CSV table of C-alpha atoms in Angstrom, one decimal:
chain,number,residue,atom,x,y,z
A,1,MET,CA,-10.2,1.4,12.6
A,2,ILE,CA,-7.5,3.8,11.7
A,3,ILE,CA,-3.9,2.7,10.6
A,4,ASP,CA,-0.8,4.6,10.8
A,5,ALA,CA,1.2,2.9,8.3
A,6,GLU,CA,4.6,4.6,9.1
A,7,ASN,CA,7.2,2.5,9.6
A,8,LEU,CA,5.0,-0.4,9.3
A,9,ILE,CA,5.6,-3.7,7.1
A,10,MET,CA,4.0,-3.1,3.7
A,11,GLY,CA,2.4,-7.1,3.6
A,12,ARG,CA,1.9,-7.7,7.1
A,13,MET,CA,0.0,-4.1,7.5
A,14,ALA,CA,-2.1,-5.4,4.3
A,15,SER,CA,-3.0,-8.6,5.5
A,16,PHE,CA,-3.8,-7.3,8.8
A,17,ALA,CA,-6.2,-4.8,7.2
A,18,ALA,CA,-7.6,-7.4,4.9
A,19,LYS,CA,-8.5,-9.8,7.7
A,20,LYS,CA,-10.7,-6.6,9.4
A,21,LEU,CA,-12.2,-5.7,6.0
A,22,MET,CA,-13.4,-9.1,6.0
A,23,GLU,CA,-14.6,-8.9,9.3
A,24,GLY,CA,-17.1,-6.4,8.0
A,25,GLU,CA,-15.1,-3.1,9.4
A,26,GLU,CA,-14.2,-0.1,7.9
A,27,VAL,CA,-10.0,0.4,7.4
A,28,ILE,CA,-8.3,4.0,7.0
A,29,ILE,CA,-4.5,4.1,6.6
A,30,ILE,CA,-2.9,6.8,6.8
A,31,ASN,CA,0.7,7.8,6.0
A,32,ALA,CA,0.7,5.4,3.1
A,33,GLU,CA,4.2,6.7,1.5
A,34,LYS,CA,5.9,5.7,4.7
A,35,ALA,CA,5.4,2.1,4.9
A,36,VAL,CA,7.8,-0.2,4.2
A,37,ILE,CA,9.0,-3.2,2.4
A,38,THR,CA,11.5,-5.2,3.3
A,39,GLY,CA,14.5,-6.2,1.0
A,40,LYS,CA,17.6,-4.6,-1.2
A,41,LYS,CA,17.1,-1.4,-2.7
A,42,GLU,CA,18.1,-2.3,-6.3
A,43,TYR,CA,15.8,-6.0,-5.9
A,44,ILE,CA,12.8,-4.0,-4.8
A,45,PHE,CA,13.0,-0.9,-7.4
A,46,ARG,CA,13.8,-3.9,-10.1
A,47,ARG,CA,10.3,-5.7,-9.4
A,48,TYR,CA,8.0,-2.5,-9.3
A,49,LYS,CA,9.4,-1.2,-12.7
A,50,GLN,CA,9.0,-5.1,-14.0
A,51,ARG,CA,5.7,-4.5,-13.4
A,52,ILE,CA,5.0,-1.1,-14.6
A,53,ASP,CA,6.9,-1.9,-17.7
A,54,ARG,CA,4.9,-5.1,-18.6
A,55,ALA,CA,1.9,-3.3,-21.0
A,56,ASP,CA,0.9,-5.0,-24.0
A,57,LEU,CA,3.2,-4.2,-26.8
A,58,ALA,CA,0.3,-3.2,-29.2
A,59,ASN,CA,-1.9,-1.4,-27.1
A,60,PRO,CA,-0.4,-0.2,-23.7
A,61,ARG,CA,-3.5,1.1,-22.5
A,62,LYS,CA,-5.0,-2.8,-22.2
A,63,GLY,CA,-3.7,-4.3,-18.8
A,64,PRO,CA,-2.2,-5.3,-16.5
A,65,GLN,CA,-2.3,-1.3,-14.6
A,66,PHE,CA,-0.8,-1.1,-12.0
A,67,PRO,CA,-0.5,1.8,-9.5
A,68,ARG,CA,2.4,3.9,-9.2
A,69,THR,CA,1.1,6.4,-6.3
A,70,PRO,CA,1.7,5.3,-2.9
A,71,GLU,CA,-1.7,5.3,-2.0
A,72,GLY,CA,-2.3,2.9,-5.0
A,73,ILE,CA,0.3,0.9,-4.0
A,74,VAL,CA,-0.9,0.3,-0.6
A,75,LYS,CA,-4.3,-0.7,-1.8
A,76,ARG,CA,-3.2,-2.9,-4.2
A,77,ALA,CA,-1.5,-4.8,-1.3
A,78,VAL,CA,-4.4,-5.5,0.7
A,79,ARG,CA,-6.4,-6.0,-2.5
A,80,GLY,CA,-4.4,-9.1,-3.1
A,81,MET,CA,-5.2,-10.5,0.4
A,82,VAL,CA,-8.9,-10.1,-0.6
A,83,PRO,CA,-11.2,-12.2,-3.0
A,84,PHE,CA,-11.9,-9.1,-4.9
A,85,ARG,CA,-13.3,-10.7,-7.7
A,86,LYS,CA,-16.2,-12.0,-5.4
A,87,HIS,CA,-18.8,-10.2,-3.9
A,88,LYS,CA,-17.6,-10.5,-0.4
A,89,GLY,CA,-14.4,-8.9,-1.4
A,90,ARG,CA,-15.9,-6.1,-3.7
A,91,GLU,CA,-17.9,-5.0,-0.4
A,92,ALA,CA,-14.9,-5.2,1.6
A,93,LEU,CA,-12.8,-3.5,-0.7
A,94,LYS,CA,-15.3,-0.3,-0.6
A,95,LYS,CA,-14.6,-0.3,3.2
A,96,LEU,CA,-10.9,0.8,2.5
A,97,ARG,CA,-9.4,4.2,2.2
A,98,VAL,CA,-6.2,5.0,2.1
A,99,PHE,CA,-4.7,8.3,2.1
A,100,ARG,CA,-1.0,9.5,1.4
A,101,GLY,CA,0.3,11.9,4.4
A,102,ALA,CA,-2.4,12.6,7.6
A,103,PRO,CA,-5.7,14.0,7.0
A,104,GLU,CA,-6.5,16.2,9.9
A,105,LYS,CA,-9.8,14.3,10.3
A,106,TYR,CA,-7.6,11.1,10.8
A,107,LYS,CA,-4.6,12.2,12.5
A,108,LYS,CA,-4.9,9.9,15.1
A,109,GLY,CA,-4.1,6.3,14.4
A,110,GLU,CA,-4.4,3.4,16.4
A,111,ASP,CA,-1.7,0.7,17.4
A,112,VAL,CA,-1.7,-2.1,15.2
A,113,PRO,CA,0.0,-5.3,16.2
A,114,CYS,CA,2.5,-5.4,13.5
A,115,ASP,CA,5.8,-5.5,12.7
A,116,ASN,CA,8.0,-2.0,13.5
A,117,ILE,CA,10.5,-1.6,10.5
A,118,LEU,CA,13.1,0.2,12.6
A,119,GLU,CA,13.6,-3.0,15.2
A,120,ARG,CA,13.8,-5.5,12.6
A,121,THR,CA,16.4,-4.9,9.9
A,122,SER,CA,18.5,-2.6,8.0
A,123,SER,CA,17.3,-3.3,4.7
A,124,TYR,CA,14.3,-1.8,3.3
A,125,VAL,CA,12.6,0.8,1.1
A,126,LYS,CA,9.8,2.8,1.7
A,127,VAL,CA,6.5,3.1,-1.0
A,128,GLY,CA,6.9,6.5,-1.1
A,129,ASP,CA,10.6,6.2,-2.6
A,130,ILE,CA,9.4,3.3,-5.0
A,131,SER,CA,6.7,6.1,-5.8
A,132,ARG,CA,9.3,8.4,-6.8
A,133,PHE,CA,11.4,6.1,-8.5
A,134,LEU,CA,8.1,5.2,-10.8
A,135,GLY,CA,7.9,8.6,-11.9
A,136,TYR,CA,5.2,10.0,-9.4
A,137,GLU,CA,5.7,13.6,-8.2
A,138,TYR,CA,3.5,14.2,-4.9
A,139,GLU,CA,3.1,16.3,-1.8
A,140,VAL,CA,2.2,15.4,1.2
A,141,VAL,CA,-1.2,16.1,2.1
A,142,ARG,CA,-1.5,17.7,5.6
């Protein structure tokens, strides 16, 4: 199943993807940087910055490690909805692929019964904007 994340609410899309993964399907998410998170921009940026800054002061290389890339943020959201510490959860996550942009191979995304953000609210932030705020610079894969 190919999911085009453009203008989809990340949490709702992630729960849909997690359910399909647990059913045994292979899930591919494209345009991860165009998924959105609803809420006020300042609040969302502050929350993600706090997560990044939560490193161990004695040794920052020790966890928790949080992703900065758009595909990493989306993958982490899906991981949070799967029992990833159990065997069936690990096996399900192996079937998940997340891409920034839309590779030629997966251009045609399927319609997913998730809310389109443009119909619901005017207060949202794109995952790509969060990545740039956290210091990640990227180019869209074509």
